[in-house]
Structures are given as C-alpha cells and as structure tokens.
Coordinates of C-alpha atoms and ligand atoms in Angstrom, one line a residue:
M9 CA 11.4 -1.1 3.5
P10 CA 9.1 -3.4 1.2
V11 CA 9.5 -3.8 -2.3
N12 CA 7.4 -3.1 -4.5
L13 CA 6.2 -6.2 -6.9
L14 CA 4.4 -3.9 -9.7
D15 CA 8.2 -2.8 -10.2
F16 CA 9.1 -6.3 -11.8
N17 CA 9.3 -8.2 -14.7
L18 CA 8.9 -12.0 -15.4
V19 CA 11.7 -12.6 -14.6
Q20 CA 12.6 -10.4 -11.6
L21 CA 10.3 -11.3 -10.0
S22 CA 10.9 -15.1 -10.1
D23 CA 14.3 -14.2 -8.7
F24 CA 12.5 -12.3 -5.6
F25 CA 10.6 -15.9 -5.0
A26 CA 14.0 -17.8 -5.3
G27 CA 15.0 -15.1 -3.1
I28 CA 12.7 -16.1 -0.3
G29 CA 12.7 -19.1 -0.9
E30 CA 9.8 -20.1 -2.8
K31 CA 9.0 -21.5 -6.2
P32 CA 10.0 -19.6 -9.6
F33 CA 6.2 -20.5 -11.2
R34 CA 4.9 -18.3 -8.4
A35 CA 5.7 -14.9 -10.6
K36 CA 3.2 -15.7 -12.5
Q37 CA 0.8 -16.6 -10.3
L38 CA 1.7 -12.9 -9.1
L39 CA 1.8 -11.4 -12.4
R40 CA -1.5 -12.8 -12.9
W41 CA -3.1 -11.5 -9.9
M42 CA -1.2 -8.2 -10.5
H43 CA -2.0 -7.5 -13.9
H44 CA -4.9 -9.3 -14.9
S45 CA -6.8 -9.4 -12.4
G46 CA -5.9 -5.9 -11.0
E47 CA -5.9 -7.0 -7.5
G48 CA -3.2 -5.4 -5.3
D49 CA -4.4 -7.0 -1.7
F50 CA -2.3 -10.3 -1.1
A51 CA -4.9 -11.5 1.5
C52 CA -7.0 -11.6 -1.8
M53 CA -4.8 -13.9 -4.2
S54 CA -6.7 -16.9 -3.1
D55 CA -4.8 -19.7 -5.0
L56 CA -1.7 -18.6 -2.7
S57 CA -0.9 -20.7 0.8
K58 CA -1.6 -18.3 4.0
T59 CA 2.0 -18.5 4.7
L60 CA 3.5 -17.1 1.5
R61 CA 0.6 -14.7 1.6
E62 CA 1.4 -14.0 4.9
K63 CA 5.5 -13.4 4.1
L64 CA 4.2 -11.8 1.1
S65 CA 2.9 -8.6 3.4
T66 CA 6.1 -8.1 5.3
T67 CA 8.4 -8.2 2.6
A68 CA 6.8 -6.8 -0.6
M69 CA 3.9 -4.2 -1.9
V70 CA 1.8 -3.7 -5.0
E71 CA 2.0 -0.1 -5.2
P72 CA 0.5 2.2 -8.5
P73 CA 0.7 5.7 -8.6
R74 CA -2.2 7.7 -6.7
L75 CA -5.2 8.3 -8.9
L76 CA -5.7 11.8 -8.5
R77 CA -8.5 12.5 -11.2
E78 CA -10.0 10.5 -13.8
Q79 CA -11.9 12.5 -16.3
Q80 CA -13.8 11.3 -19.7
G81 CA -14.3 13.5 -22.3
E82 CA -17.6 14.1 -24.4
D83 CA -15.7 11.4 -27.7
G84 CA -15.3 9.0 -25.2
T85 CA -11.9 9.9 -24.2
R86 CA -10.4 9.2 -20.8
K87 CA -7.9 10.3 -19.1
W88 CA -6.3 9.1 -15.3
L89 CA -4.1 11.9 -13.7
L90 CA -1.5 10.1 -11.3
E91 CA 0.3 11.5 -8.4
V92 CA 4.2 10.8 -8.8
G93 CA 5.3 12.5 -5.7
E94 CA 6.5 16.5 -5.2
G95 CA 2.9 17.9 -6.6
N96 CA 3.7 16.8 -10.1
G97 CA 1.8 14.8 -11.9
V98 CA 1.6 12.2 -14.8
E99 CA -1.5 11.4 -17.4
A100 CA -2.5 8.7 -18.8
V101 CA -5.5 9.1 -21.5
F102 CA -7.7 6.2 -23.2
I103 CA -8.5 6.9 -27.2
P104 CA -11.5 4.9 -28.0
E105 CA -11.6 3.2 -32.1
E106 CA -13.8 1.1 -33.5
T107 CA -11.5 -1.4 -33.9
R108 CA -9.3 -0.6 -31.6
G109 CA -8.0 1.5 -27.9
T110 CA -5.4 2.8 -27.3
L111 CA -3.8 3.9 -23.8
C112 CA -1.5 6.9 -24.4
I113 CA 0.8 6.7 -21.4
S114 CA 3.9 9.1 -20.4
S115 CA 7.4 8.1 -19.4
Q116 CA 9.3 10.3 -17.7
V117 CA 7.9 13.2 -15.1
G118 CA 8.3 16.4 -18.1
C119 CA 11.0 16.2 -20.8
A120 CA 14.5 17.5 -21.2
L121 CA 14.8 17.6 -24.8
E122 CA 13.2 21.0 -25.4
C123 CA 11.8 20.7 -28.6
T124 CA 9.7 24.4 -28.9
F125 CA 6.1 23.3 -29.9
C126 CA 5.5 20.3 -26.9
S127 CA 4.5 22.1 -24.1
T128 CA 5.9 19.7 -22.0
G129 CA 9.8 20.5 -23.4
R130 CA 8.6 23.4 -22.1
Q131 CA 8.0 22.9 -19.0
G132 CA 11.3 20.9 -18.5
F133 CA 12.4 17.9 -16.9
N134 CA 12.2 16.6 -13.3
R135 CA 13.0 12.7 -13.0
N136 CA 12.6 9.1 -14.9
L137 CA 9.1 6.9 -13.7
S138 CA 9.8 3.9 -12.4
V139 CA 8.9 1.3 -13.8
A140 CA 5.7 0.8 -11.2
E141 CA 4.7 4.8 -12.2
I142 CA 4.8 3.6 -16.2
I143 CA 2.6 0.0 -15.3
G144 CA 0.6 2.0 -13.2
Q145 CA -1.3 4.1 -15.8
L146 CA -1.4 0.3 -17.7
W147 CA -3.1 -0.9 -13.9
W148 CA -5.5 1.6 -13.2
A149 CA -7.1 2.2 -16.8
N150 CA -7.3 -1.3 -17.3
K151 CA -8.8 -1.9 -14.3
A152 CA -11.1 1.1 -15.1
L153 CA -12.4 0.0 -18.5
G154 CA -12.5 -3.9 -17.6
R155 CA -12.9 -6.0 -20.2
A156 CA -15.3 -6.1 -23.3
S157 CA -17.6 -8.9 -24.6
G158 CA -16.1 -12.2 -24.0
D159 CA -11.8 -12.3 -22.3
E160 CA -11.0 -9.2 -25.2
R161 CA -9.0 -6.2 -23.5
V162 CA -10.4 -3.0 -24.4
I163 CA -6.9 -1.5 -24.3
S164 CA -5.4 -3.1 -27.3
N165 CA -2.9 -0.8 -28.2
V166 CA -0.7 1.2 -26.3
V167 CA 1.5 3.9 -27.1
M168 CA 4.6 5.5 -25.5
M169 CA 3.0 9.1 -26.8
G170 CA 2.5 10.7 -23.3
M171 CA 5.0 13.1 -21.4
G172 CA 9.0 12.2 -21.8
E173 CA 11.1 11.4 -23.8
P174 CA 11.1 7.1 -23.3
L175 CA 14.7 5.6 -24.4
L176 CA 16.3 8.8 -22.0
N177 CA 14.3 5.8 -19.3
F178 CA 15.3 3.5 -21.2
D179 CA 16.1 0.0 -18.5
N180 CA 12.9 1.2 -16.6
V181 CA 10.7 1.4 -20.2
A182 CA 12.2 -1.8 -21.4
T183 CA 10.8 -3.4 -18.3
A184 CA 7.8 -2.2 -19.0
L185 CA 7.9 -3.4 -21.9
D186 CA 8.4 -6.6 -20.6
I187 CA 5.3 -6.0 -18.7
M188 CA 3.0 -5.1 -21.2
L189 CA 3.5 -7.9 -23.8
D190 CA 4.2 -10.9 -21.4
D191 CA 1.1 -13.4 -20.6
H192 CA 0.8 -13.7 -17.3
G193 CA 1.0 -9.1 -18.0
Y194 CA -0.9 -7.5 -20.0
G195 CA -0.9 -10.1 -23.6
L196 CA 0.3 -8.0 -26.1
S197 CA 1.7 -8.4 -29.0
R198 CA 4.8 -6.9 -30.0
R199 CA 3.5 -4.8 -32.6
R200 CA 0.7 -3.1 -31.1
V201 CA 2.6 -1.9 -28.4
T202 CA 4.7 1.5 -29.7
V203 CA 7.4 3.5 -28.7
S204 CA 7.8 6.8 -30.0
T205 CA 10.7 8.5 -30.3
S206 CA 12.8 11.8 -30.6
G207 CA 15.4 10.4 -32.0
I208 CA 17.6 8.8 -29.6
I209 CA 20.2 7.0 -31.8
P210 CA 21.8 4.2 -29.3
A211 CA 19.4 4.1 -27.5
M212 CA 17.3 3.2 -30.4
D213 CA 20.1 0.8 -31.2
R214 CA 19.6 -1.3 -28.2
L215 CA 15.8 -1.2 -28.1
R216 CA 15.6 -3.1 -31.6
S217 CA 18.0 -6.0 -29.9
R218 CA 16.3 -6.1 -26.2
C219 CA 12.4 -5.6 -27.0
P220 CA 11.6 -4.7 -30.9
V221 CA 8.2 -2.9 -30.6
A222 CA 6.8 -0.7 -33.1
L223 CA 8.6 2.6 -33.6
A224 CA 7.1 6.0 -34.0
V225 CA 10.0 8.6 -34.8
S226 CA 9.4 12.1 -34.7
L227 CA 10.5 13.9 -38.0
H228 CA 8.6 17.3 -38.0
A229 CA 11.3 17.9 -40.3
P230 CA 12.6 17.5 -43.6
N231 CA 16.4 19.1 -43.4
D232 CA 18.5 19.5 -40.3
A233 CA 18.3 23.7 -40.4
L234 CA 15.2 22.9 -39.7
R235 CA 14.8 19.7 -37.5
D236 CA 17.7 21.9 -34.7
V237 CA 15.6 23.9 -34.3
L238 CA 12.4 22.0 -33.8
V239 CA 13.8 18.8 -32.5
P240 CA 17.3 20.3 -30.7
I241 CA 18.7 16.8 -30.1
N242 CA 19.2 16.2 -34.0
K243 CA 22.2 18.3 -33.3
K244 CA 23.4 15.5 -31.7
Y245 CA 21.9 13.4 -33.9
P246 CA 21.5 14.6 -37.5
L247 CA 18.7 13.4 -39.8
V248 CA 21.5 11.1 -41.9
D249 CA 22.3 9.0 -38.8
L250 CA 18.4 8.6 -37.3
M251 CA 17.4 7.5 -41.9
A252 CA 20.1 4.6 -41.0
A253 CA 19.2 3.7 -37.6
C254 CA 15.6 3.3 -39.0
R255 CA 16.5 0.8 -41.3
R256 CA 18.8 -1.1 -39.1
Y257 CA 15.3 -1.3 -36.5
I258 CA 13.7 -2.3 -39.0
E259 CA 15.9 -5.1 -41.0
A260 CA 15.7 -6.8 -36.9
A261 CA 11.9 -6.4 -37.4
P262 CA 11.2 -7.3 -41.1
R263 CA 7.3 -6.6 -42.5
D264 CA 7.5 -3.8 -40.2
F265 CA 7.7 0.3 -41.0
V266 CA 8.3 3.1 -39.0
T267 CA 5.8 5.1 -38.0
F268 CA 7.2 8.7 -39.0
E269 CA 5.4 12.1 -36.5
Y270 CA 5.1 15.2 -38.0
V271 CA 3.2 18.0 -36.2
M272 CA 1.9 20.5 -38.8
L273 CA 2.6 23.7 -38.3
D274 CA 1.7 26.8 -40.6
G275 CA 4.0 28.5 -42.3
V276 CA 7.3 26.6 -40.2
N277 CA 7.1 23.0 -41.7
D278 CA 4.6 22.2 -43.8
S279 CA 4.9 23.5 -47.8
I280 CA 4.9 21.5 -50.7
A281 CA 8.7 22.0 -50.7
H282 CA 9.5 20.4 -47.2
A283 CA 7.0 17.6 -48.1
R284 CA 9.3 16.9 -51.8
Q285 CA 11.6 17.1 -49.6
L286 CA 10.4 14.1 -46.9
L287 CA 10.4 12.4 -50.2
D288 CA 13.6 11.8 -50.7
L289 CA 15.2 12.0 -46.8
V290 CA 13.3 8.8 -46.4
R291 CA 13.5 7.1 -49.4
D292 CA 14.6 3.3 -48.2
V293 CA 13.5 3.4 -45.3
P294 CA 10.1 1.0 -44.9
C295 CA 7.4 3.7 -43.4
K296 CA 4.2 4.9 -42.7
F297 CA 3.2 8.9 -41.6
N298 CA 1.6 10.7 -38.8
L299 CA 0.4 13.9 -39.2
I300 CA 0.2 15.7 -36.5
P301 CA -2.0 19.1 -36.4
F302 CA 0.2 20.9 -34.1
N303 CA -1.7 21.0 -30.6
P304 CA -1.7 25.0 -29.3
F305 CA -0.8 26.5 -25.9
P306 CA 0.1 29.6 -24.4
H307 CA 2.9 31.5 -25.6
S308 CA 4.1 28.8 -28.0
G309 CA 4.3 30.7 -31.3
Y310 CA 3.5 28.5 -33.7
L311 CA 0.0 27.7 -35.1
R312 CA -1.5 24.7 -36.8
S313 CA -1.1 24.3 -40.4
R314 CA -4.4 24.9 -42.7
P315 CA -6.6 22.2 -43.4
D316 CA -5.9 22.4 -47.0
A317 CA -2.3 23.2 -45.9
I318 CA -2.2 19.6 -44.3
R319 CA -4.5 18.3 -47.6
A320 CA -1.8 19.4 -50.2
F321 CA 1.2 18.0 -48.0
R322 CA -0.4 14.8 -47.7
D323 CA -1.1 14.2 -51.0
V324 CA 2.6 15.1 -51.5
L325 CA 3.5 12.0 -50.2
M326 CA 0.6 9.4 -51.1
Q327 CA 0.8 10.3 -54.4
A328 CA 4.2 9.0 -54.0
G329 CA 2.8 6.0 -52.5
L330 CA 3.2 6.3 -48.6
V331 CA 0.7 5.6 -46.5
V332 CA 0.0 8.5 -44.3
T333 CA -2.5 9.5 -41.1
T334 CA -4.1 12.7 -40.8
R335 CA -4.2 12.3 -36.1
R336 CA -7.1 13.5 -35.7
T337 CA -7.6 16.3 -32.7
R338 CA -9.2 13.7 -29.4
G339 CA -10.2 14.8 -26.3
D340 CA -10.0 18.5 -26.7
D341 CA -12.3 19.0 -24.4
I342 CA -11.0 17.7 -21.3
D343 CA -6.9 18.7 -22.7
A344 CA -5.4 15.0 -23.7
A345 CA -4.4 16.0 -27.1
C346 CA -0.9 15.6 -27.6
G347 CA 1.9 18.2 -26.2
Q348 CA -1.2 18.5 -23.4
L349 CA -1.0 16.9 -20.9
A350 CA -0.3 17.0 -17.3
G351 CA 0.0 19.8 -16.0
E352 CA 3.0 21.5 -13.9
V353 CA 5.9 20.3 -14.0
Q354 CA 8.7 21.3 -11.1
D355 CA 11.7 21.8 -13.6
K356 CA 15.3 20.4 -11.1
T357 CA 17.2 21.1 -13.6
R358 CA 18.5 21.7 -17.8
R359 CA 22.1 19.8 -16.7
T360 CA 20.3 16.4 -15.8
L361 CA 19.6 16.6 -20.5
R362 CA 23.4 15.6 -20.7
R363 CA 23.5 13.4 -18.1
L364 CA 20.4 11.4 -19.5
V365 CA 21.9 11.8 -22.6
E366 CA 25.2 10.5 -22.0
V367 CA 23.9 7.3 -20.6
A368 CA 21.9 6.6 -23.2
S369 CA 25.0 6.8 -25.2
Ligands
SAH1708 N1 9.4 12.3 -26.4 C1 8.6 11.7 -27.3 C2 7.5 10.7 -27.3 C3 6.4 12.1 -26.4 S1 5.5 13.1 -27.8 C4 8.8 11.6 -28.6 O1 9.1 12.8 -29.0 O2 8.4 11.6 -30.1 C5 4.9 12.3 -28.5 C6 4.0 13.1 -29.6 O3 3.6 14.5 -29.5 C7 5.6 13.3 -30.4 O4 5.3 13.2 -31.8 C8 5.6 14.7 -30.6 O5 6.6 15.2 -31.1 C9 4.3 15.3 -30.4 N2 3.6 16.8 -29.7 C10 4.6 17.2 -28.9 N3 4.0 18.6 -28.9 C11 2.7 18.7 -29.2 C12 1.8 19.5 -29.7 N4 1.7 20.5 -29.7 N5 1.2 19.5 -31.1 C13 0.7 18.3 -31.9 N6 1.9 17.6 -31.4 C14 3.0 16.9 -30.1
SF4_1709 FE1 9.8 15.4 -25.2 FE2 9.4 14.5 -27.4 FE3 8.2 16.9 -25.9 FE4 10.2 16.2 -28.2 S1 8.1 16.7 -27.7 S2 9.9 17.9 -25.8 S3 11.3 14.9 -27.4 S4 8.1 15.4 -25.2

C-alpha cells in the first residue's frame, strides 16, 4: 500500500526519502510541491528526476480527503465539506476579514466530550482524523483561495475550532501543526495558529513543550458547579487546575495570552454576577475573552443571550481592564457558524471517551 505523503511533516518525510535511498533535501522539495503549489501528481513535479518520479508513483501518493461540496456565503464565508469515509464528512470554513483570513478546521469526526450546548458533542464520536485529513482541509482551502496580491497568502490564520477536541487527537494534530508552521509547508507563524481546547490539562502541557501555538480555552462558566454541566470534562479537569495549566502554558510563551472562549447562553451563564466571578477566576492568567453568542440548533434546550445582556457582561470584563471581543456570527446562511459544522456523524461509541482521555493523561 503506497504511503500518503500528506501524512508527513518535514522530519518524517526526510526519513521516508532516506528509506528509499534518496537525499533528505527531497523532503523540502516535496513539501513545497504539495503545500505551496497544491500539487498532487508526481509527474508534474518538474524538478524531480524522471526515475525519482517513477519511484514515487509506485511507493507513495498525495491523497487529500475527497471534496464533496463547496459553498459560499453572502458575506464571503466559504465552506468545504470533505469526505472522511463511512458516510462521514468534516467541514472547513474560511472567514475573510479586512486584515486577515481565518480558516477554521476540524480535528475529529464528531466529539466524545458531550458539551451540552454543542451540536458536535450531541452527535457523538466516530474517530480521529489522520494528519492528511487535518492538513487536507488547509490543502483544499489554499488551492481554492490561492494567493492575494504578490506572494501574500489569503489564509493568514488557522483556528482548530471546527469539529472535535484537538488535544484528544494529539499526535496527528501536532504533526499537522508542524506542517502549518514549516516554511516549506504553509509558513504560518506560531501566533497565527490557534488550538482551541475544552481543557485537557496533560495535553495542554504536552502542546506547550512540543509546539506552543496560540491557545484558546473553552471556559463557558465561572465556577465548577456550572462548568460540570456545560463542559462535563470539567469533572476530570476542574477550574483551579485548568487555570494553573493556563499559567504554565503562558510561562513557556511569554508575551502571549490565553483566549478564553465563553458561549453566551440566555439565563444560564450570562449574568453580571457570573462576569464578576469570572474576573476572580482568571485574575492571575494573562488572557483575552472571546464572547460567542450561542448558535442554536434543534432541541438544544438553550437560547442565545440577549444583546443587552452580552453588552453588560462584556462591560464588566472590560472595566476590569480585560480585552474582550464579541464574535460576530458569520456564514449563517450556509450553517457555517460555531457549533454548526458538518452534518451526520455515525456515533461509534461513547466509551471511546474514556480511552481517549486515558491516552491523554
Ligand atoms: N473542542 C474544542 C474546539 C472545537 S469547538 C473546544 O471545545 O474548544 C470551538 C468553539 O465553539 C468552542 O469554544 C465551543 O465551545 C464553541 N461552540 C460549540 N458549540 C457552540 C454553539 N452552539 N454556539 C456557539 N459556540 C459553540
Ligand atoms: Fe467537543 Fe468542543 Fe463541542 Fe465540547 S465544545 S463537545 S469539546 S467540540
């Protein structure tokens, strides 16, 4: 079975070339062909010798996930649905803004963590995405969007905020991050790639030493009693430990900050008292806040906070000197907003959760 070269970072690709008796610098050439040029056909890789191209065509392939559908929203949002086997799909969403272009990608098919306000969590878990399937989302988007004027990339930022909990698919996510940051890959700077986690503490520590990209933590509640309900993994990794892990992360990357995500749920976590409690909680963590108006889905049982409640909540945080952004809902017309991504996940088993969390520990 030929190996899929989209699964490899630079080091692994160098090992692959050493294994077939080729010089390691071939790895850089190959990365550039695949990720700069979006080329998947060895025959078109003109600076490789004919014999090498032939050798590659029998031992290797460049196989991104199959593109099932591409959509464009009225506000310029773009969405790609990619096939990941067994009737499952994952989506990548591109959100253009004036000063940057952000691609939101997925790390798993479904999610095992069962946060109650998240439609992915309600769908259950199927499996981890491979490196090729994770980086394949960027590969397709980059191919579709190309480059802006000059050599500037249209995709300036990547956020792992699609389907799944990235830190429960640690090895594949870390390898995909290597390719995103590699100059021969996508050449993104460490601060322009964000991993969003519900707070898998041991994996946050691993990420800090392996690849300290920007960190977003899905907080959603200022105390354990409420967070245990909204983000059930909190029972395993409670807030006091989570705050300590955030501080450790930032110590490894001074001048950085953690972005706390906070979904605004009407009458659940959006009072002034909650905001004050939050200030106390994050006192010692260099952080910013991103308030996310809840995106409803059928039978969620939650409502989006009222705009005046969101404003009042934001003001409490801002008056204490915190930087707060309120996420504008984008891509509404193509179901591309947070927590609304890709359709049907065949839930394998919720028992997988225990295994995944054990692996992370
Ligand atoms: N599993 C990771 C990353 C994927 S979720 C995490 O939980 O951080 C990305 C963000 O979208 C998280 O902050 C998540 O809490 C938020 N989210 C999930 N469902 C949502 C919904 N229905 N409305 C608004 N935000 C939602
Ligand atoms: Fe999983 Fe994140 Fe959704 Fe929670 S919010 S269920 S961790 S994808």
